């Protein structure tokens, strides 16, 4: 099998959300003498292309999750050929702020972050500000994500940021906000580090905050 | 010269005519590409530009082009506090319905429960029947009963079935699908139970509001429930209002009359709603808070115009905070509300708002 064929098979397997085929294609890449990093690039491109289709509503959450598993299966093979072992992209603590029970959007962001290699700790909906602070102290995430759907509950995002500052731990964690009632201007106004417009944008911003290149 | 308009979060912004024109073009193009529908024509874009740049604070349609208004959230806009989108006037639901008819000159009014989800109505159905009976005696306008399918209430921690997004995250996709199907079936049973009892009292119409908020299973449940309800309550008008512009695919395999539900856009949703027996369809186009009003309204009108064109049943587009091009702001600015409404009537040619 030529290098090009092996790379195409790997891309196609991940794009088709076929975990077994992705693992086999990764082994074929190794057998074809390909640089594992080059094969990982092809695998990542399949995930990026699926992510674009997800943004357009042509691919859905379960498919992205299975594709991420296919990506992980391929990565396991390819990374074993590298001298250094992989680590998680970062730890994200995520929840919907106090007074807001909407969690569909937060759930989507949570799944997509997980699929992108982050360790995600989802603390649920209607989470009291003090719980956000306690969990940040206890779990020491790289990023804390605060979701709010309503204009009347988004003030809870500011409350979390203020509480982190009051406890003297604001500079130890990046704060991302998102949800239907939020904007980039709002995020700036309340002193958040980033605003996620939707699921894929939240993943991009989380990577950017932690200096991870796409 | 520049014009005062809005961002999608309601902030005032001044834009030149060229900037507004460019955003209208971008908005219609985005909608057309995503939903595979035609862009607004040059003349329609020009008309939208005229509406947006009208120097008056409020704009309106020409006499004779007025459309019917239906309302969601029942009497809560009068009675509930601001976090429930109301103005917190202390009164009963019966009084609130009279205010709709006699003070607002509303075309229709909607009764609803404070939770505004169907599930909690079931155990208090006799209370709802009693209030409905009073309202029907006190008013002459058509009375809707409205609430949300809100499948979330059928999942843990509020309901009997496991929460599906958590299951998807844990790669238990088969279990997630089963949970969504169970929730959908339970909702169909509940809505049928509730509607038949309200119909017995004399209900004119049912509003299944915010349909699809829980994804394709939510839409499936609402369509299936409508089909059953129309058989049992043949003279009941059923309005279906949507939650978002396209159906989120959490289950991804659910079909209604052979059509896969995940990823459907307003014109496709309306077609299925009609097949299920829906009498009035309320499409939603979500406002993007970080983009301008001209871009948002152009997007919304493009999607809704095609929905109207394809539909044989009346289209009452959802117009309010964060939908229909209207900014996402608790008290939406009236300049944007009237412009968006005029554009929907004159360009998208909706039957109602």
Coordinates of C-alpha atoms in Angstrom, one line a residue:
Chain A
X1 CA 0.0 0.0 0.0
X2 CA 1.4 3.4 -0.9
X3 CA 1.7 6.2 1.7
X4 CA -1.1 8.2 0.0
X5 CA -3.4 5.2 0.0
X6 CA -2.7 4.5 3.7
X7 CA -3.3 8.2 4.7
X8 CA -6.6 8.2 2.7
X9 CA -7.8 5.0 4.4
X10 CA -7.0 6.6 7.8
X11 CA -8.9 9.8 6.9
X12 CA -11.9 7.8 5.5
X13 CA -12.1 5.5 8.5
X14 CA -12.3 8.4 11.0
X15 CA -14.7 10.4 8.7
X16 CA -16.9 7.3 8.5
X17 CA -16.7 6.9 12.3
X18 CA -15.3 3.3 12.0
X19 CA -13.2 2.6 15.1
X20 CA -11.9 -0.7 14.0
X21 CA -11.0 0.5 10.5
X22 CA -9.2 3.5 12.0
X23 CA -7.0 1.4 14.1
X24 CA -6.2 -0.9 11.2
X25 CA -5.5 2.1 8.9
X26 CA -3.2 3.5 11.5
X27 CA -1.3 0.2 11.5
X28 CA -1.2 0.3 7.7
X29 CA 0.3 3.8 7.9
X30 CA 3.1 2.5 10.2
X31 CA 3.7 -0.4 8.0
X32 CA 4.0 1.9 5.0
X33 CA 6.8 3.7 6.8
X34 CA 4.9 6.9 7.3
X35 CA 5.9 9.4 10.0
X36 CA 3.3 9.0 12.7
X37 CA 2.9 12.7 13.0
X38 CA 2.0 13.0 9.4
X39 CA -0.6 10.3 9.8
X40 CA -1.9 12.1 12.9
X41 CA -2.3 15.2 10.7
X42 CA -4.6 13.2 8.3
X43 CA -6.6 11.9 11.3
X44 CA -7.0 15.4 12.7
X45 CA -8.1 16.7 9.3
X46 CA -10.9 14.1 9.3
X47 CA -12.1 15.4 12.7
X48 CA -11.8 19.0 11.6
X49 CA -13.9 18.3 8.5
X50 CA -16.5 16.5 10.6
X51 CA -16.6 19.4 13.0
X52 CA -17.3 21.7 10.1
X53 CA -20.2 19.5 9.0
X54 CA -21.5 19.5 12.6
X55 CA -21.5 23.3 12.5
X56 CA -23.6 23.2 9.4
X57 CA -26.1 20.7 10.9
X58 CA -25.1 17.9 8.6
X59 CA -23.4 15.7 11.2
X60 CA -24.7 15.2 14.7
X61 CA -23.4 14.7 18.3
X62 CA -23.3 10.9 18.5
X63 CA -21.5 10.7 15.2
X64 CA -18.8 13.2 16.4
X65 CA -18.4 11.1 19.6
X66 CA -17.9 7.9 17.6
X67 CA -15.5 9.6 15.2
X68 CA -13.5 10.8 18.3
X69 CA -13.3 7.2 19.4
X70 CA -12.0 6.3 16.0
X71 CA -9.5 9.1 16.2
X72 CA -8.4 7.9 19.6
X73 CA -8.0 4.3 18.4
X74 CA -5.8 5.6 15.5
X75 CA -3.8 7.9 17.8
X76 CA -3.1 5.1 20.2
X77 CA -1.4 3.1 17.5
X78 CA 0.4 6.1 16.0
X79 CA 1.5 7.7 19.3
X80 CA 3.0 4.4 20.5
X81 CA 5.6 4.9 17.8
X82 CA 6.6 8.3 19.2
X83 CA 9.3 8.7 21.9
X84 CA 7.0 10.8 24.2
X85 CA 3.6 9.7 25.4
X86 CA 0.5 11.8 24.9
X87 CA -1.3 13.8 27.6
X88 CA -4.8 15.2 27.9
X89 CA -5.2 18.6 26.2
X90 CA -6.2 20.1 29.5
X91 CA -8.8 19.8 32.3
X92 CA -12.1 21.7 31.9
X93 CA -14.6 22.2 34.6
X94 CA -18.0 23.1 33.1
X95 CA -21.4 23.9 34.5
X96 CA -24.6 26.0 34.0
X97 CA -24.7 28.9 36.4
X98 CA -27.0 29.3 39.4
X99 CA -30.7 29.8 38.6
X100 CA -30.4 28.4 35.0
X101 CA -31.6 24.8 34.3
X102 CA -30.7 24.8 30.6
X103 CA -28.0 22.3 29.9
X104 CA -28.4 21.1 26.3
X105 CA -25.8 23.6 24.9
X106 CA -23.5 23.0 27.8
X107 CA -23.8 19.3 27.2
X108 CA -22.9 19.7 23.5
X109 CA -19.8 21.8 24.5
X110 CA -18.9 19.2 27.1
X111 CA -19.0 16.3 24.5
X112 CA -17.1 18.2 21.9
X113 CA -14.3 19.2 24.4
X114 CA -14.1 15.6 25.4
X115 CA -13.9 14.5 21.8
X116 CA -11.1 17.1 21.2
X117 CA -9.0 15.4 24.0
X118 CA -9.8 17.5 27.0
X119 CA -10.6 16.0 30.4
X120 CA -14.1 17.3 31.0
X121 CA -15.7 17.5 34.4
X122 CA -19.3 18.5 34.0
X123 CA -20.8 19.7 37.3
X124 CA -24.3 20.0 35.9
X125 CA -26.9 22.8 35.8
X126 CA -28.1 25.4 38.3
X127 CA -24.7 25.2 40.0
X128 CA -24.3 27.6 42.9
X129 CA -21.4 30.0 42.6
X130 CA -19.8 28.6 45.7
X131 CA -19.7 25.1 44.2
X132 CA -17.9 26.5 41.1
X133 CA -15.3 28.0 43.5
X134 CA -15.0 24.8 45.6
X135 CA -14.6 22.6 42.5
X136 CA -11.9 24.9 41.1
X137 CA -10.0 24.7 44.4
X138 CA -10.4 20.9 44.6
X139 CA -9.9 19.9 41.0
X140 CA -7.6 22.6 39.7
X141 CA -8.9 22.8 36.2
X142 CA -7.1 24.7 33.4
X143 CA -10.4 26.2 32.3
X144 CA -13.7 26.8 34.0
X145 CA -16.7 27.1 31.6
X146 CA -19.8 28.9 32.8
X147 CA -22.9 28.5 30.7
X148 CA -26.1 30.6 30.8
X149 CA -29.0 30.7 28.3
X150 CA -30.9 33.6 29.7
X151 CA -30.1 37.3 30.0
X152 CA -31.4 37.2 33.6
X153 CA -29.1 34.3 34.6
X154 CA -25.9 35.3 32.8
X155 CA -25.1 37.6 35.8
X156 CA -24.2 34.2 37.4
X157 CA -21.1 34.1 35.1
X158 CA -19.9 37.4 36.6
X159 CA -20.6 36.1 40.1
X160 CA -18.3 33.1 39.4
X161 CA -15.5 35.4 38.1
X162 CA -15.9 37.8 41.1
X163 CA -16.0 34.9 43.6
X164 CA -12.8 33.4 42.1
X165 CA -11.1 36.8 42.4
X166 CA -12.4 37.2 46.0
X167 CA -10.9 33.8 46.9
X168 CA -7.6 34.9 45.3
X169 CA -7.6 32.1 42.7
X170 CA -8.8 34.0 39.6
X171 CA -5.3 34.0 38.1
X172 CA -5.0 30.2 38.5
X173 CA -7.7 29.3 36.0
X174 CA -9.0 30.6 32.7
X175 CA -12.7 31.4 32.6
X176 CA -14.8 30.8 29.5
X177 CA -18.4 31.8 29.2
X178 CA -21.1 30.9 26.7
X179 CA -24.8 30.3 26.1
X180 CA -27.6 31.9 24.1
X181 CA -27.7 35.1 26.0
X182 CA -24.0 35.8 25.9
X183 CA -21.7 37.7 23.5
X184 CA -18.0 38.5 23.1
X185 CA -18.7 42.0 24.5
X186 CA -20.4 40.6 27.6
X187 CA -17.5 38.2 28.1
X188 CA -15.1 41.2 27.9
X189 CA -17.3 43.3 30.2
X190 CA -17.3 40.7 33.0
X191 CA -13.6 39.9 32.7
X192 CA -13.9 36.4 31.2
X193 CA -10.9 35.1 29.3
X194 CA -12.9 33.8 26.3
X195 CA -16.4 33.5 24.9
X196 CA -17.6 30.4 23.1
X197 CA -20.2 31.2 20.5
X198 CA -21.2 27.6 20.0
X199 CA -19.8 24.1 20.5
X200 CA -17.0 24.1 17.9
X201 CA -16.1 27.7 18.6
X202 CA -15.7 26.8 22.3
X203 CA -13.3 24.0 21.4
X204 CA -11.3 26.4 19.3
X205 CA -11.2 29.0 22.1
X206 CA -10.3 26.5 24.8
X207 CA -7.4 25.3 22.6
X208 CA -6.3 28.9 22.0
X209 CA -6.4 29.7 25.8
X210 CA -4.1 26.8 26.5
X211 CA -1.8 27.5 23.6
X212 CA -2.7 24.3 21.7
X213 CA -2.3 24.7 17.9
X214 CA -5.0 23.1 15.7
Chain B
X1 CA -24.6 59.5 6.6
X2 CA -25.1 56.6 9.0
X3 CA -28.1 54.9 10.6
X4 CA -29.0 53.8 14.1
X5 CA -29.6 50.1 14.2
X6 CA -28.8 47.3 16.7
X7 CA -26.4 44.4 17.3
X8 CA -28.0 41.0 18.0
X9 CA -27.7 41.6 21.7
X10 CA -29.7 44.8 21.5
X11 CA -26.8 47.3 21.7
X12 CA -27.3 50.4 19.5
X13 CA -24.8 50.7 16.7
X14 CA -24.5 53.2 13.8
X15 CA -23.8 51.8 10.4
X16 CA -23.5 53.3 6.9
X17 CA -26.0 52.3 4.2
X18 CA -23.1 50.4 2.5
X19 CA -22.4 48.5 5.7
X20 CA -26.0 47.6 6.2
X21 CA -26.3 46.5 2.6
X22 CA -23.2 44.3 3.0
X23 CA -24.7 42.7 6.1
X24 CA -28.0 42.0 4.4
X25 CA -26.1 40.3 1.6
X26 CA -24.1 38.3 4.1
X27 CA -27.2 37.3 6.1
X28 CA -29.2 36.1 3.2
X29 CA -26.2 34.2 1.7
X30 CA -25.5 32.4 5.0
X31 CA -29.1 31.3 5.3
X32 CA -29.3 30.2 1.7
X33 CA -26.1 28.2 1.9
X34 CA -26.9 26.5 5.2
X35 CA -30.6 25.6 4.5
X36 CA -30.2 25.1 0.7
X37 CA -32.9 27.7 0.0
X38 CA -32.9 30.7 -2.4
X39 CA -31.3 34.0 -1.4
X40 CA -33.5 37.1 -1.2
X41 CA -33.7 38.8 -4.6
X42 CA -32.1 42.2 -5.3
X43 CA -35.5 43.9 -4.9
X44 CA -36.2 42.1 -1.6
X45 CA -32.8 43.1 -0.3
X46 CA -33.4 46.7 -1.3
X47 CA -36.8 46.7 0.4
X48 CA -35.2 45.3 3.6
X49 CA -32.6 48.1 3.4
X50 CA -35.4 50.7 3.2
X51 CA -37.1 49.2 6.2
X52 CA -33.9 49.1 8.3
X53 CA -32.9 52.7 7.3
X54 CA -36.4 54.2 7.8
X55 CA -35.8 57.4 9.8
X56 CA -38.8 56.7 12.1
X57 CA -38.3 55.0 15.4
X58 CA -41.3 52.7 14.8
X59 CA -42.3 51.3 11.4
X60 CA -45.5 49.5 10.4
X61 CA -47.1 47.7 7.5
X62 CA -49.5 49.5 5.2
X63 CA -53.2 49.4 6.1
X64 CA -54.7 46.2 4.9
X65 CA -51.5 44.2 5.3
X66 CA -52.0 43.6 9.0
X67 CA -51.6 40.0 10.1
X68 CA -53.1 37.8 12.9
X69 CA -51.2 37.6 16.1
X70 CA -50.9 34.5 18.3
X71 CA -49.1 34.6 21.6
X72 CA -47.0 32.1 23.5
X73 CA -46.3 31.8 27.3
X74 CA -50.0 32.2 28.0
X75 CA -50.9 34.8 30.6
X76 CA -47.4 34.8 32.1
X77 CA -46.3 37.9 30.1
X78 CA -48.8 39.8 32.3
X79 CA -48.5 37.9 35.6
X80 CA -45.0 36.5 35.8
X81 CA -41.8 38.2 37.0
X82 CA -39.2 39.4 34.6
X83 CA -37.1 36.3 34.7
X84 CA -40.1 34.5 33.3
X85 CA -40.5 37.2 30.6
X86 CA -43.4 38.9 32.4
X87 CA -44.2 42.3 33.8
X88 CA -45.3 41.0 37.2
X89 CA -48.8 42.5 37.4
X90 CA -50.6 40.8 40.3
X91 CA -53.7 39.3 38.9
X92 CA -55.3 35.9 38.2
X93 CA -54.9 34.0 35.0
X94 CA -58.5 34.7 34.1
X95 CA -57.9 38.4 34.6
X96 CA -54.8 38.2 32.5
X97 CA -56.7 36.6 29.6
X98 CA -59.3 39.4 29.8
X99 CA -56.4 41.9 29.7
X100 CA -55.2 40.3 26.4
X101 CA -58.7 40.6 24.9
X102 CA -59.9 43.9 26.3
X103 CA -56.8 46.0 26.8
X104 CA -54.4 44.6 24.1
X105 CA -57.1 43.9 21.5
X106 CA -55.3 40.6 20.9
X107 CA -56.5 38.3 18.1
X108 CA -56.0 35.2 20.2
X109 CA -55.0 34.5 23.8
X110 CA -53.2 31.6 25.4
X111 CA -53.8 29.9 28.7
X112 CA -50.9 28.2 30.3
X113 CA -49.5 26.8 33.5
X114 CA -46.8 28.7 35.4
X115 CA -44.2 26.0 34.6
X116 CA -45.1 26.1 30.9
X117 CA -44.2 22.5 30.3
X118 CA -46.9 19.9 29.6
X119 CA -45.7 17.2 32.0
X120 CA -46.6 19.1 35.2
X121 CA -50.1 19.9 33.8
X122 CA -51.1 16.2 34.0
X123 CA -51.5 15.9 37.8
X124 CA -53.4 19.3 38.0
X125 CA -55.5 18.8 34.9
X126 CA -58.8 19.4 36.8
X127 CA -57.5 22.8 38.0
X128 CA -56.6 23.7 34.4
X129 CA -60.0 22.6 33.2
X130 CA -61.6 24.8 35.8
X131 CA -59.6 27.9 34.8
X132 CA -60.2 27.2 31.1
X133 CA -63.9 27.0 31.7
X134 CA -63.9 30.4 33.5
X135 CA -61.8 31.9 30.7
X136 CA -64.2 30.6 28.0
X137 CA -67.1 32.1 29.8
X138 CA -65.4 35.5 30.2
X139 CA -63.9 36.0 26.7
X140 CA -64.9 35.7 23.0
X141 CA -61.5 35.5 21.4
X142 CA -60.0 32.1 20.4
X143 CA -58.4 30.5 23.4
X144 CA -55.2 28.4 23.0
X145 CA -53.7 26.2 25.7
X146 CA -49.9 26.3 25.4
X147 CA -46.9 24.7 26.9
X148 CA -43.6 23.1 25.9
X149 CA -42.9 19.4 25.3
X150 CA -39.7 19.9 27.4
X151 CA -38.5 16.3 27.2
X152 CA -35.8 17.3 29.7
X153 CA -38.4 16.8 32.4
X154 CA -38.6 13.1 31.4
X155 CA -34.9 12.6 32.1
X156 CA -33.0 12.3 35.4
X157 CA -33.0 14.1 37.7
X158 CA -36.6 15.3 36.9
X159 CA -37.9 12.2 35.3
X160 CA -37.7 8.4 35.0
X161 CA -35.3 8.0 32.1
X162 CA -31.5 8.4 32.1
X163 CA -30.2 11.8 30.8
X164 CA -29.2 11.1 27.1
X165 CA -26.4 13.6 26.5
X166 CA -24.5 12.1 29.5
X167 CA -25.0 8.7 28.0
X168 CA -23.7 9.9 24.6
X169 CA -20.6 11.3 26.3
X170 CA -20.1 7.9 28.0
X171 CA -20.4 6.2 24.5
X172 CA -23.6 4.5 25.6
X173 CA -25.3 5.7 22.4
X174 CA -27.8 2.8 22.2
X175 CA -29.0 3.5 25.7
X176 CA -29.2 7.2 25.0
X177 CA -31.4 6.5 22.0
X178 CA -33.6 4.2 24.0
X179 CA -34.0 6.8 26.7
X180 CA -35.0 9.5 24.1
X181 CA -37.6 7.1 22.6
X182 CA -39.0 6.3 26.0
X183 CA -39.3 10.0 26.8
X184 CA -41.0 10.7 23.5
X185 CA -43.5 8.0 24.0
X186 CA -44.3 9.1 27.6
X187 CA -44.7 12.7 26.3
X188 CA -47.2 11.6 23.6
X189 CA -49.3 9.8 26.3
X190 CA -49.2 12.8 28.6
X191 CA -50.1 15.3 25.9
X192 CA -52.9 13.2 24.6
X193 CA -54.3 12.9 28.2
X194 CA -54.1 16.6 28.8
X195 CA -55.5 17.7 25.5
X196 CA -58.5 15.4 25.4
X197 CA -59.5 16.8 28.8
X198 CA -59.1 20.4 27.8
X199 CA -61.0 19.8 24.6
X200 CA -63.9 18.4 26.6
X201 CA -64.2 21.8 28.3
X202 CA -64.2 23.6 25.0
X203 CA -60.6 24.5 24.2
X204 CA -60.3 26.2 20.8
X205 CA -56.6 25.5 20.1
X206 CA -53.5 23.9 21.4
X207 CA -50.0 25.5 21.1
X208 CA -47.1 23.0 21.2
X209 CA -44.5 25.6 21.9
X210 CA -40.7 25.4 21.7
X211 CA -40.9 22.1 19.9
X212 CA -37.5 20.5 19.2
X213 CA -35.7 22.1 22.1
X214 CA -34.6 18.5 23.1
X215 CA -33.6 17.6 19.5
X216 CA -35.0 15.2 17.0
X217 CA -36.8 13.1 19.7
X218 CA -38.7 16.2 20.9
X219 CA -39.8 17.0 17.3
X220 CA -40.8 13.3 16.8
X221 CA -42.8 13.3 20.0
X222 CA -44.7 16.5 19.0
X223 CA -45.5 15.3 15.5
X224 CA -46.7 11.9 16.8
X225 CA -48.8 13.5 19.5
X226 CA -50.4 15.9 17.0
X227 CA -51.4 13.0 14.8
X228 CA -53.1 11.3 17.7
X229 CA -54.7 14.4 19.1
X230 CA -56.2 15.3 15.7
X231 CA -57.9 12.0 15.6
X232 CA -59.4 12.4 19.1
X233 CA -60.1 16.1 18.9
X234 CA -61.0 16.7 15.2
X235 CA -62.2 20.4 15.7
X236 CA -59.2 21.5 17.7
X237 CA -56.7 23.8 16.0
X238 CA -53.1 22.7 16.7
X239 CA -50.3 25.3 16.4
X240 CA -46.7 24.0 16.6
X241 CA -44.0 26.6 17.5
X242 CA -40.4 25.6 17.1
X243 CA -37.4 26.1 19.4
X244 CA -34.7 26.6 16.9
X245 CA -34.0 27.0 13.2
X246 CA -32.9 23.4 12.6
X247 CA -33.5 20.1 14.4
X248 CA -30.6 19.1 16.5
X249 CA -29.7 15.4 16.0
X250 CA -29.2 13.7 19.4
X251 CA -30.9 10.5 18.4
X252 CA -30.2 11.0 14.7
X253 CA -32.2 8.0 13.4
X254 CA -35.7 9.0 14.2
X255 CA -38.0 9.4 11.2
X256 CA -41.5 10.7 10.8
X257 CA -43.4 9.4 7.7
X258 CA -40.1 8.2 6.3
X259 CA -38.3 11.5 6.7
X260 CA -35.2 11.7 9.0
X261 CA -35.8 14.4 11.5
X262 CA -32.3 15.5 12.5
X263 CA -31.0 18.5 10.6
X264 CA -34.4 19.7 9.1
X265 CA -34.7 23.4 8.3
X266 CA -38.0 25.4 8.7
X267 CA -39.5 24.7 5.3
X268 CA -38.9 20.9 5.9
X269 CA -40.2 21.1 9.4
X270 CA -43.4 22.8 8.2
X271 CA -44.0 20.2 5.6
X272 CA -43.9 17.4 8.2
X273 CA -46.0 19.4 10.7
X274 CA -48.7 19.7 8.0
X275 CA -48.6 16.0 7.4
X276 CA -49.1 15.4 11.1
X277 CA -52.2 17.6 11.2
X278 CA -50.8 20.8 12.5
X279 CA -53.0 23.8 11.5
X280 CA -50.5 26.7 12.2
X281 CA -46.8 26.4 12.1
X282 CA -44.4 28.7 13.9
X283 CA -40.9 28.6 12.5
X284 CA -38.0 30.0 14.5
X285 CA -34.8 31.5 13.3
X286 CA -32.2 32.1 16.0
X287 CA -30.6 35.6 16.4
X288 CA -26.9 35.6 16.7
X289 CA -26.1 38.1 19.5
X290 CA -22.7 39.1 18.2
X291 CA -23.9 40.0 14.7
X292 CA -25.8 43.0 13.5
X293 CA -29.6 43.3 13.3
X294 CA -29.4 43.8 9.4
X295 CA -27.5 40.5 9.1
X296 CA -29.8 38.7 11.5
X297 CA -33.1 39.9 10.0
X298 CA -31.8 39.1 6.4
X299 CA -31.0 35.6 7.6
X300 CA -34.4 35.1 9.3
X301 CA -36.5 36.5 6.4
X302 CA -34.6 34.3 3.9
X303 CA -35.4 31.1 5.9
X304 CA -39.0 32.1 6.7
X305 CA -39.8 33.3 3.2
X306 CA -39.0 29.8 1.8
X307 CA -40.9 28.2 4.6
X308 CA -44.0 30.3 3.7
X309 CA -43.5 29.5 0.0
X310 CA -43.4 25.7 0.6
X311 CA -46.1 25.5 3.2
X312 CA -49.8 25.0 2.6
X313 CA -50.8 25.8 6.2
X314 CA -50.6 29.3 7.8
X315 CA -47.1 30.3 9.0
X316 CA -47.0 32.4 12.2
X317 CA -43.3 33.1 12.6
X318 CA -41.9 33.3 16.1
X319 CA -41.0 37.0 16.8
X320 CA -39.5 37.8 20.2
X321 CA -36.3 38.0 22.3
X322 CA -33.6 36.2 20.3
X323 CA -35.7 34.9 17.5
X324 CA -37.0 36.2 14.1
X325 CA -34.1 38.7 13.8
X326 CA -35.1 40.4 17.0
X327 CA -32.2 41.1 19.4
X328 CA -31.5 38.8 22.3
X329 CA -32.4 41.2 25.1
X330 CA -35.0 40.8 27.8
X331 CA -37.0 43.8 26.7
X332 CA -36.3 43.8 22.9
X333 CA -35.8 47.3 21.4
X334 CA -39.0 48.4 19.8
X335 CA -37.2 49.9 16.7
X336 CA -35.9 46.4 15.9
X337 CA -39.1 44.6 16.8
X338 CA -41.2 46.7 14.4
X339 CA -38.7 46.5 11.6
X340 CA -38.3 42.8 11.9
X341 CA -42.1 42.3 12.0
X342 CA -42.6 44.5 8.9
X343 CA -40.0 42.6 7.0
X344 CA -41.5 39.3 7.9
X345 CA -45.0 40.5 6.7
X346 CA -43.9 42.4 3.6
X347 CA -41.0 40.2 2.4
X348 CA -41.4 36.8 3.9
X349 CA -45.2 37.2 3.5
X350 CA -46.0 35.4 6.7
X351 CA -49.7 34.8 7.7
X352 CA -49.2 35.8 11.3
X353 CA -46.7 36.6 14.0

